[in-house]
Short mmCIF file of C-alpha atoms and ligand atoms in Angstrom, two decimals:
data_model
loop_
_atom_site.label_atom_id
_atom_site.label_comp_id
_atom_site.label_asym_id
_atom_site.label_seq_id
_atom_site.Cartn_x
_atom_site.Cartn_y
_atom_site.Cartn_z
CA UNK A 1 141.98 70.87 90.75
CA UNK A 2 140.69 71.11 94.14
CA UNK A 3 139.64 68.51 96.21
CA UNK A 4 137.23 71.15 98.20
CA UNK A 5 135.16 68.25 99.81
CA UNK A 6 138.78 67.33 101.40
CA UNK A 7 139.67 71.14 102.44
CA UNK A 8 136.21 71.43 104.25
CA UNK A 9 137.38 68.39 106.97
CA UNK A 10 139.83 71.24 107.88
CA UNK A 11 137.22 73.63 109.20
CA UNK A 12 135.38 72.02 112.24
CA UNK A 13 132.89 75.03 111.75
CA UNK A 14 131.85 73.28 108.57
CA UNK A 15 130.76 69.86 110.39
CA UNK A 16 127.93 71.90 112.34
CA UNK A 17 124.50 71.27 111.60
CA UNK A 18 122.08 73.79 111.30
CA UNK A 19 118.59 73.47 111.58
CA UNK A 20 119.31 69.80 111.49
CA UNK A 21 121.02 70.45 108.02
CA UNK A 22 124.52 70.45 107.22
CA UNK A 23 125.75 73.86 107.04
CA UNK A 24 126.39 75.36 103.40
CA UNK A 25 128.62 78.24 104.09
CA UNK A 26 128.12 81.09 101.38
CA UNK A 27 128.37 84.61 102.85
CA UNK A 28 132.23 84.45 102.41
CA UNK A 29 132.25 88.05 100.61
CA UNK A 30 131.52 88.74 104.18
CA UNK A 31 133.66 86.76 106.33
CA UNK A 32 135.30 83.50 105.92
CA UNK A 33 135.63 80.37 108.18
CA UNK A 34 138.97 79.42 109.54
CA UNK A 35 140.74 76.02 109.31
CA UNK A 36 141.99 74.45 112.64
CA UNK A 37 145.68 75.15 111.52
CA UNK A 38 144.69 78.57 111.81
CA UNK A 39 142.94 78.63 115.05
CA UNK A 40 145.60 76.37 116.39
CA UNK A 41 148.29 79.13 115.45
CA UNK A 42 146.53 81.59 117.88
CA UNK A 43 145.92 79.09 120.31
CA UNK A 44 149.13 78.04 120.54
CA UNK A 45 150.65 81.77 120.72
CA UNK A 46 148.65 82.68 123.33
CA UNK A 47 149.20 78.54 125.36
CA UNK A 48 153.00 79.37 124.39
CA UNK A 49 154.66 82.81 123.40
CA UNK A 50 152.24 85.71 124.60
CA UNK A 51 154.26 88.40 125.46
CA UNK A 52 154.42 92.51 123.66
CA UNK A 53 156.81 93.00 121.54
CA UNK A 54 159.09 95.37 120.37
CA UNK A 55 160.68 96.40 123.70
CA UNK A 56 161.25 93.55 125.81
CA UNK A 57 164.67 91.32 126.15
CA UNK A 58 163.02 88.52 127.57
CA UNK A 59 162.96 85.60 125.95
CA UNK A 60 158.59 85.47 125.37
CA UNK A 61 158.62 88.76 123.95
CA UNK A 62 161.80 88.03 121.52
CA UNK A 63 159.58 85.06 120.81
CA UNK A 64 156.86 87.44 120.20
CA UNK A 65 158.52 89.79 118.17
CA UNK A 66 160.11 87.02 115.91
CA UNK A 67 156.98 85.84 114.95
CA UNK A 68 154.91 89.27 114.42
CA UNK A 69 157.64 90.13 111.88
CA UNK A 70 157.62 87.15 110.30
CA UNK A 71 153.69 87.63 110.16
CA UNK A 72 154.69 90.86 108.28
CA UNK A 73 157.52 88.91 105.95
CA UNK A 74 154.58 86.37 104.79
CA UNK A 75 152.60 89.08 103.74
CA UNK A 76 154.91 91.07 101.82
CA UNK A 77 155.56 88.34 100.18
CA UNK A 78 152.24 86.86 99.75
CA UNK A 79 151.96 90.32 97.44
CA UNK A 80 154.80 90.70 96.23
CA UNK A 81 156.13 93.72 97.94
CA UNK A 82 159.35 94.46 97.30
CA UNK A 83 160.27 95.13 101.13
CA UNK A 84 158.67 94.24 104.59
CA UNK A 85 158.45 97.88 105.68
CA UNK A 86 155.95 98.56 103.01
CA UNK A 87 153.68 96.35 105.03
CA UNK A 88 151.37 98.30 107.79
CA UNK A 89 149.08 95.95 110.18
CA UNK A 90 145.44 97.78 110.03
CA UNK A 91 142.12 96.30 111.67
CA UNK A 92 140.98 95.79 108.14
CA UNK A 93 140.57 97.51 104.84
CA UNK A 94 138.40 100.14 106.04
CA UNK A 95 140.83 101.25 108.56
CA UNK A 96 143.88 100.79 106.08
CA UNK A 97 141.53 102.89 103.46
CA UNK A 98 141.05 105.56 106.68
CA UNK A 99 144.77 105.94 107.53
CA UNK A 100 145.14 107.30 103.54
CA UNK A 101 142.38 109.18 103.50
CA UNK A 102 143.27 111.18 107.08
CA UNK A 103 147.33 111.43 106.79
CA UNK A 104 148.10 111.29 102.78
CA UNK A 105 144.91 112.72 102.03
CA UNK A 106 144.87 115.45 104.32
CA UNK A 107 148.63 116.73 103.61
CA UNK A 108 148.13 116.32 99.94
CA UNK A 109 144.83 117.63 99.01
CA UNK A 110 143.55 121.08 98.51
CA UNK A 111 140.43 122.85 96.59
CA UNK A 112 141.98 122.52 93.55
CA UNK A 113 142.04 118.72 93.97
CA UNK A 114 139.64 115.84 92.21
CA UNK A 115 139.34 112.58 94.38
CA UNK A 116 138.41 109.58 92.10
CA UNK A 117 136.55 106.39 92.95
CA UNK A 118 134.43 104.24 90.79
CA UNK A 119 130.20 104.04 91.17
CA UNK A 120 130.85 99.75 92.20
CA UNK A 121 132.57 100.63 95.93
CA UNK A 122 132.31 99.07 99.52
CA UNK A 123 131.01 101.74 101.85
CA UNK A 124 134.43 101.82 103.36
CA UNK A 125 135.93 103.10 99.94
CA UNK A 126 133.37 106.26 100.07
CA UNK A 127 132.46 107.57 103.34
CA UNK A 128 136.19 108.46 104.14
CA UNK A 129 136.34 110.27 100.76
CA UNK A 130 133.31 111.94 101.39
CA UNK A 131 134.15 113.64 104.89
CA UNK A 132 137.66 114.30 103.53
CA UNK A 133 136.53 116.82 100.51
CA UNK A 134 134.57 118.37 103.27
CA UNK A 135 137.36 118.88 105.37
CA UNK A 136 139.74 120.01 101.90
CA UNK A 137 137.60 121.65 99.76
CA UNK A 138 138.44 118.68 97.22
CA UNK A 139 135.87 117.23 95.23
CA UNK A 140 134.87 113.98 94.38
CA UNK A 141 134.06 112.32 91.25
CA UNK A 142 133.06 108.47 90.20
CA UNK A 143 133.66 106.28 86.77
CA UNK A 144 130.61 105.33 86.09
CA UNK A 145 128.81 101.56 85.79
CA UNK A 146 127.19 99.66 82.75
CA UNK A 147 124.08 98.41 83.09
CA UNK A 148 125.81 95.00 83.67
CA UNK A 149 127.30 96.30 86.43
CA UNK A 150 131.33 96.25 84.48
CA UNK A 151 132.87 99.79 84.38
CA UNK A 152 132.98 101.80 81.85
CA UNK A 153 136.14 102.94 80.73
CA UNK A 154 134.97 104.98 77.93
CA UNK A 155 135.64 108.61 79.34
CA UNK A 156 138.29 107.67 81.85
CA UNK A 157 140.74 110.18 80.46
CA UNK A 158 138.30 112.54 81.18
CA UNK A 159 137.53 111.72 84.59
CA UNK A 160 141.03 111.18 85.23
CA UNK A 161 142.95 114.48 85.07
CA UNK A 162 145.57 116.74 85.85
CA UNK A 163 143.37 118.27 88.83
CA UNK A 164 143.24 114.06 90.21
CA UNK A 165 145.11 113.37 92.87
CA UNK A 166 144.30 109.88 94.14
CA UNK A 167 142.21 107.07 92.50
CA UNK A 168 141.05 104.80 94.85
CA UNK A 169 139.22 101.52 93.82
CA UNK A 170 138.05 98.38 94.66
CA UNK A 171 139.49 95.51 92.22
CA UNK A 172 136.41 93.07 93.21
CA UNK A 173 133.14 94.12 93.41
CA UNK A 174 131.99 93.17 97.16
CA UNK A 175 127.98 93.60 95.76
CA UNK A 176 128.18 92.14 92.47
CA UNK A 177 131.18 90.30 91.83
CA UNK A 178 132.73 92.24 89.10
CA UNK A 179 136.36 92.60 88.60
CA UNK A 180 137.86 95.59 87.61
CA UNK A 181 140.45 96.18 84.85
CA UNK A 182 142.77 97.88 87.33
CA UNK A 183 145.73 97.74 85.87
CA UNK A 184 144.25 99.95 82.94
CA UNK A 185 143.04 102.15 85.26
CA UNK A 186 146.20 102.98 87.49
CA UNK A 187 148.25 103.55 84.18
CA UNK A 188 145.79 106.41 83.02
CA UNK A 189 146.19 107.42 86.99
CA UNK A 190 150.09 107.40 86.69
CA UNK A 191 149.73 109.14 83.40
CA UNK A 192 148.38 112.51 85.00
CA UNK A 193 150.50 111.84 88.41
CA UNK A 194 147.76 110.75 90.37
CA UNK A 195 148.32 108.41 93.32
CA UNK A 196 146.54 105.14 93.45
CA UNK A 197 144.78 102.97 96.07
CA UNK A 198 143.47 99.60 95.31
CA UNK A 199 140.84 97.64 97.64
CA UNK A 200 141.67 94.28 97.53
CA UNK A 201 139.30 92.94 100.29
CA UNK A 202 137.22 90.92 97.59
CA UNK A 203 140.60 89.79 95.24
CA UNK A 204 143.39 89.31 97.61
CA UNK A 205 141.78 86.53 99.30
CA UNK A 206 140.92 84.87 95.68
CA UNK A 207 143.51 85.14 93.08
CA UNK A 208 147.26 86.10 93.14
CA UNK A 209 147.87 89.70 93.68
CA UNK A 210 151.41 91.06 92.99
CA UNK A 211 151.79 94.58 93.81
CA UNK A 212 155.02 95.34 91.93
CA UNK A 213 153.34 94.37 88.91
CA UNK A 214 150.39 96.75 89.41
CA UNK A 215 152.14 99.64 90.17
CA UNK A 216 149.81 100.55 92.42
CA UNK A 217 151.19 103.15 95.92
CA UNK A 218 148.80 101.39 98.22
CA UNK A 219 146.53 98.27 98.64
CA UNK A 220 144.21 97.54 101.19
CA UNK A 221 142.43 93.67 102.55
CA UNK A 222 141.54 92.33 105.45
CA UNK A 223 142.59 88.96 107.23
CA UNK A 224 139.40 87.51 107.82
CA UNK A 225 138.41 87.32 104.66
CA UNK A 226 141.32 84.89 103.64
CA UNK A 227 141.13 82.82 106.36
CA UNK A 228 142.63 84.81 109.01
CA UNK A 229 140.75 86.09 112.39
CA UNK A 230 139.34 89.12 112.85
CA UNK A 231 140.37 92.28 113.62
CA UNK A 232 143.73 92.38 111.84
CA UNK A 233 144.36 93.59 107.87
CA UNK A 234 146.77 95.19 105.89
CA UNK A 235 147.70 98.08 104.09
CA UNK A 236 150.44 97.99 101.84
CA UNK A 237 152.39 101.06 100.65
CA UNK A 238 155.29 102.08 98.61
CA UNK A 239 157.85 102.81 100.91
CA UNK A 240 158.80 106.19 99.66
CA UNK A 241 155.23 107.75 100.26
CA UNK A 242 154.87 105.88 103.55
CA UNK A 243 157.85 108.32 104.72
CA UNK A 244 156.62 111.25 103.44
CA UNK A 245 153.09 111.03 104.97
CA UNK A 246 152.00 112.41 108.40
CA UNK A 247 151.72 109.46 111.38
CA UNK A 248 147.99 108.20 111.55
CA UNK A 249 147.72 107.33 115.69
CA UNK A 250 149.95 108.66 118.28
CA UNK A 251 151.07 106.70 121.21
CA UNK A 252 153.77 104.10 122.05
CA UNK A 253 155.56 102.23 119.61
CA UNK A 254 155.50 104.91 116.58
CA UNK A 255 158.15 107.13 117.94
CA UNK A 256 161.69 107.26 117.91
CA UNK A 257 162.02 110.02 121.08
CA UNK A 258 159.70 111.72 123.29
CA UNK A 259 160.20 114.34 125.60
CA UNK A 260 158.21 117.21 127.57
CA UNK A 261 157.46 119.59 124.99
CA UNK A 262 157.70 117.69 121.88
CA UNK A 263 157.70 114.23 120.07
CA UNK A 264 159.65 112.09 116.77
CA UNK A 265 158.17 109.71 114.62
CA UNK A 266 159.71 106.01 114.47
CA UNK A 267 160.84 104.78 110.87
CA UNK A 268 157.82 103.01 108.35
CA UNK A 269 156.04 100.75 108.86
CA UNK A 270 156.56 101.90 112.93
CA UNK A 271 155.18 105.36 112.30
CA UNK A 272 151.75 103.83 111.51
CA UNK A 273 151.38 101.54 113.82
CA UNK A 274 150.52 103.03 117.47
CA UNK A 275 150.37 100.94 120.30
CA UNK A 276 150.24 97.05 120.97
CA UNK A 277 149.03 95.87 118.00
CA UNK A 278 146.73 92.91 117.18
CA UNK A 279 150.00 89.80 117.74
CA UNK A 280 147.89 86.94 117.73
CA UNK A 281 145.56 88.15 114.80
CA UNK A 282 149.41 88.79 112.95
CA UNK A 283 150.32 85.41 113.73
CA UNK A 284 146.70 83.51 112.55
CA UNK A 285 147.13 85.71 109.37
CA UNK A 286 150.51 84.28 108.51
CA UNK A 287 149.01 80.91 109.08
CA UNK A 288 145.98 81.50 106.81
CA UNK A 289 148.35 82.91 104.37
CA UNK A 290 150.92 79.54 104.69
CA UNK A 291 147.58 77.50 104.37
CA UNK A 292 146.14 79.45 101.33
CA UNK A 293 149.75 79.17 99.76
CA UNK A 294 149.53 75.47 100.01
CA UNK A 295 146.59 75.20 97.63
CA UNK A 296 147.51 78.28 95.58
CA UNK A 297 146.21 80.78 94.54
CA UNK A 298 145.90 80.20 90.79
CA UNK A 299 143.81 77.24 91.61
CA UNK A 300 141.69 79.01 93.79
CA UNK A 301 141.11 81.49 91.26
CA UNK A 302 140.84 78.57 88.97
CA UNK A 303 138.16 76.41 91.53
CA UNK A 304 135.85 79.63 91.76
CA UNK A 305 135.38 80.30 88.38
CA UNK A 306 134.51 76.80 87.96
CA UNK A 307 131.92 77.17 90.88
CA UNK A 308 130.80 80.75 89.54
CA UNK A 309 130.53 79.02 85.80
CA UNK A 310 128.26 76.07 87.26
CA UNK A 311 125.85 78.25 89.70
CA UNK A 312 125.24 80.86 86.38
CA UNK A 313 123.86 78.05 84.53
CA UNK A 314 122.02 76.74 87.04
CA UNK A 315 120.55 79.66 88.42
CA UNK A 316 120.17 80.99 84.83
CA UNK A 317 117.20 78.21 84.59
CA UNK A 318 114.98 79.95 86.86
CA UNK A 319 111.94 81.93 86.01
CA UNK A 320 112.11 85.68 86.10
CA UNK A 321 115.42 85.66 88.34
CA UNK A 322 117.77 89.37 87.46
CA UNK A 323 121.42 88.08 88.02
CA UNK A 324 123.05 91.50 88.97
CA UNK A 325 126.67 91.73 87.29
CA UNK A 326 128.74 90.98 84.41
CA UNK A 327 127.94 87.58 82.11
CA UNK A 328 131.14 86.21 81.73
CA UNK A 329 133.06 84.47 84.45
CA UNK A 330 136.25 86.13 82.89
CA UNK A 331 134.85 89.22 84.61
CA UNK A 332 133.70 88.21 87.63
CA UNK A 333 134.76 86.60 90.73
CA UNK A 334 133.02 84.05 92.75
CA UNK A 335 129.83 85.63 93.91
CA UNK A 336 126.47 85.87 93.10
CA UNK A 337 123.90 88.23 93.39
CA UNK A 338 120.47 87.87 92.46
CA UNK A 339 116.28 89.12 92.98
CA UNK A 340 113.56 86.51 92.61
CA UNK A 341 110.65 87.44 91.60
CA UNK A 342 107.98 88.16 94.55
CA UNK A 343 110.52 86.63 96.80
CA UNK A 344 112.42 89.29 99.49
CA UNK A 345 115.80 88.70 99.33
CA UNK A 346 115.43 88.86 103.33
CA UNK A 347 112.70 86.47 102.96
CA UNK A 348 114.98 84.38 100.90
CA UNK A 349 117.78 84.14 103.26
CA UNK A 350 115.37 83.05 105.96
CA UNK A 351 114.45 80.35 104.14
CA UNK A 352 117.34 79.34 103.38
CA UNK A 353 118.57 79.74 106.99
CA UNK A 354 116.05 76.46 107.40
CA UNK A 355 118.10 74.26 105.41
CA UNK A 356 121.18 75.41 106.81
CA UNK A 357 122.81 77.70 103.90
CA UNK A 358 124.33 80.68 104.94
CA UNK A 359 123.98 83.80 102.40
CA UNK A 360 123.80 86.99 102.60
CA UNK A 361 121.17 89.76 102.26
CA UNK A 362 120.31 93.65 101.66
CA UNK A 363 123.17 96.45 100.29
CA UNK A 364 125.90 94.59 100.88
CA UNK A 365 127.29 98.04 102.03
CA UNK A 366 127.38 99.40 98.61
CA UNK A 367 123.95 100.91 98.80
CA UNK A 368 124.63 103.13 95.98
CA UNK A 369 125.35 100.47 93.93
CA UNK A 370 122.23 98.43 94.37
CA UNK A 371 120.38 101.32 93.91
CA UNK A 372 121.74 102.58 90.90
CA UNK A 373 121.01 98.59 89.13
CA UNK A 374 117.37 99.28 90.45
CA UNK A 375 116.92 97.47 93.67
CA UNK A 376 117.28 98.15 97.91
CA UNK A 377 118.56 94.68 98.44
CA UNK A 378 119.84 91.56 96.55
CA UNK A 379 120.53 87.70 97.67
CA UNK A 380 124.06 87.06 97.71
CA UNK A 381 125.84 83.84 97.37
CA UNK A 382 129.87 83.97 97.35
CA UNK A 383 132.40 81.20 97.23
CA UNK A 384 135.96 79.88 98.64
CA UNK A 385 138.20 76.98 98.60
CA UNK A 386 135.81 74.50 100.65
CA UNK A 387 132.79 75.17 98.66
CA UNK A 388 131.47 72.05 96.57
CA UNK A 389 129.32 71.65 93.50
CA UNK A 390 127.41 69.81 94.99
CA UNK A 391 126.52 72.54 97.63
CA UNK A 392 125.37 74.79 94.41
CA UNK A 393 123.39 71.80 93.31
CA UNK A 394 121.49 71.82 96.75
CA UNK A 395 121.48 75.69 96.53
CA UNK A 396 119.47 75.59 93.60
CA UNK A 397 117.44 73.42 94.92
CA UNK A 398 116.36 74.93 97.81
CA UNK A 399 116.28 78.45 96.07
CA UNK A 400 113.59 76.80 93.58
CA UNK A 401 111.44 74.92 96.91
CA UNK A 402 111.38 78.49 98.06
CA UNK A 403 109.84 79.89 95.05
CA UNK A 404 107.33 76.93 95.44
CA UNK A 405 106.56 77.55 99.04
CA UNK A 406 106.61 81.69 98.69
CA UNK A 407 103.55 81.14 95.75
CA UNK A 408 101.94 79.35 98.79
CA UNK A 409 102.11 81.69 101.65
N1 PLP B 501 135.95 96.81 100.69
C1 PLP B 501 135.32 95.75 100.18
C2 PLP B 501 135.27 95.56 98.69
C3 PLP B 501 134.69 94.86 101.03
O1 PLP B 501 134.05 93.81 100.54
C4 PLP B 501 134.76 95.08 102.44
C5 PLP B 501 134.05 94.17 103.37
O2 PLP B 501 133.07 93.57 103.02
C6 PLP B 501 135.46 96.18 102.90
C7 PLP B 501 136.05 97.03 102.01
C8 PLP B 501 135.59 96.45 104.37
O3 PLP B 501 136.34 95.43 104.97
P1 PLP B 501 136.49 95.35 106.54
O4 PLP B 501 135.09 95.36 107.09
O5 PLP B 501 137.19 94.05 106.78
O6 PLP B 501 137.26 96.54 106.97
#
């Protein structure tokens, strides 16, 4: 089990006070905090090693170099990838989702061509499909939703076809929580030949992801989300398709020569990754990866469920309050989304904001979505490895004060 109460003391963010409260961090579906070992890491590149990398023979940028590829080694293997060149250093998932949609996409695709993606997804796994059938003549299509927010699988062999080329979809549900039965749905991909893309910027952070196991050609997260600064994420891609595909950005570092009239591409993961890329973000995400590994990722799997389990009952008490997403915790990871009765979720959050709990409010960026169960906007609580029961228990009762004091005003 555990001991979250004791992981917390890592995070000096968590020891803040807000509004004279002790801050309850839950708007980690958003971003998560970082532990010191983390921050240290980037500190200590940038006190210690700081130098490019790639093309010097000094000793600071051998340094350098070292440790960005070892960044790259810890996350191969943090997925199970069966080589380090699979691995591509992104901004995030939307950029890693971008780079498919605008090189494989654009070579592959053609008016005869279905795009599918499912009716649960992240802005970030739409709006690039939607400008590419523009620019393709492709179309798009979606597996649908229950009304409890799981997908329905019922006509997939439908949807999927011999006219699909890619299926691209998210494995966690950023808006509702609900986990996807992925595996199911890249065989029936890989039945009809399609190519598959899996965003993992909800489940990579949460529970063990192995990519050989999957079969999937490409998976996208983020660091930040896990742990790891800003501004760096991966996208992960089997090897053979990487070299086939067009470069993404053009510029230093991706080529192998250069002259006047023409230019040639650098070997994978090179090809995709133009100019000085984010080091120190590389670096903190090996660290957040080296910390996560220490607790595991079965157990944190294992501690949000527990967390996810405890809040459902809880919240489950209160009058009138929809629960978007699926019942059982088996299908869901650990978030929560809810609408009180008379009670903006906006509202809501301010309130909360008083007492020092961080959640999140609105779309969620996956407007469709929220629309499609019936609302514009939705409290959202989510979960990692430093959140306590006890926090839920004060939660609760601060979402039930604000009921009280809402009837009031
Ligand atoms: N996909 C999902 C499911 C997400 O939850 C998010 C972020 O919330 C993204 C994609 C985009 O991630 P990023 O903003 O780190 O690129």
């Amino acid at each position: 089990m555990i001991q979250s109460q004791d992981i917390a003391k890592d995070f000096p963010i968590l020891q803040r006070k807000i509004n004279d409260n002790k801050l309850i961090y839950f708007d980690n579906a958003a971003t998560t905090q970082k532990p010191t070992h983390v921050i240290e890491s980037i500190s200590n590149f940038y006190s210690n090693t700081n130098s490019n990398i790639h093309r010097g023979v000094h000793t600071l940028s051998m340094e350098s170099t070292y440790e960005y590829d070892q960044a790259k080694d810890k996350v191969a293997e943090f997925i199970n990838s069966p080589n380090s060149e699979s691995i591509i250093f992104t901004r995030g998932t939307t950029e890693s989702i971008n780079l498919v949609a605008e090189t494989w996409g654009k070579a592959n695709l053609d008016e005869s061509s279905e795009i599918v993606i499912t009716e649960l997804e992240h802005h970030s796994n739409i709006v690039p499909w939607q400008e590419l059938i523009k620019e393709t003549n492709s179309k798009l299509k979606y597996i649908p939703i229950n009304s409890d927010g799981t997908l329905n699988y019922e006509n997939l062999n439908q949807i999927i076809n011999s006219n699909t080329k890619i299926v691209s979809l998210t494995h966690v549900s950023n808006g509702i929580g609900t986990i996807n039965n992925i595996k199911k749905i890249i065989k029936e991909a890989q039945s009809v030949g399609a190519i598959t893309l899996i965003d993992a910027a909800q489940s990579a952070p949460h529970m063990p992801i192995d990519v050989q196991d999957l079969g999937c050609d490409f998976l996208a997260f983020s660091g930040h989300k896990m742990l790891g600064p800003t501004g760096i994420g991966v996208l992960y891609g089997k090897k053979d398709i990487l070299e086939e595909m067009p470069a993404y950005q053009k510029g230093g570092d991706m080529i192998l020569e250069v002259t006047y009239e023409k230019s040639s591409w650098n070997e994978v993961p090179f090809k995709f990754e133009a100019g000085t890329p984010n080091i120190a973000g590389a670096i903190g995400l090996k660290s957040a990866i080296d910390y996560l590994n220490l607790i595991s990722m079965d157990s944190i799997r294992e501690h949000e469920k527990e967390l996810t389990e405890h809040i459902l009952k809880e919240m489950r008490n209160i009058d009138g309050i929809d629960i978007l997403g699926p019942e059982s915790v088996e299908d869901r990871a650990g978030l929560v989304s809810f609408n009180i009765p008379n009670v903006h979720p906006h509202d809501l959050g301010t309130y909360l904001d008083t007492k020092g709990i961080a959640i999140r409010t609105g779309h969620h960026c996956a407007m469709p979505l929220i629309k499609k169960l019936g609302s514009h906007s939705s409290a959202r609580a989510s979960f990692y490895v430093y959140n306590t029961k006890n926090e839920i228990n004060e939660f609760v009762t601060q979402i039930n004060n604000s009921i009280k004091y809402f009837d009031n005003v």
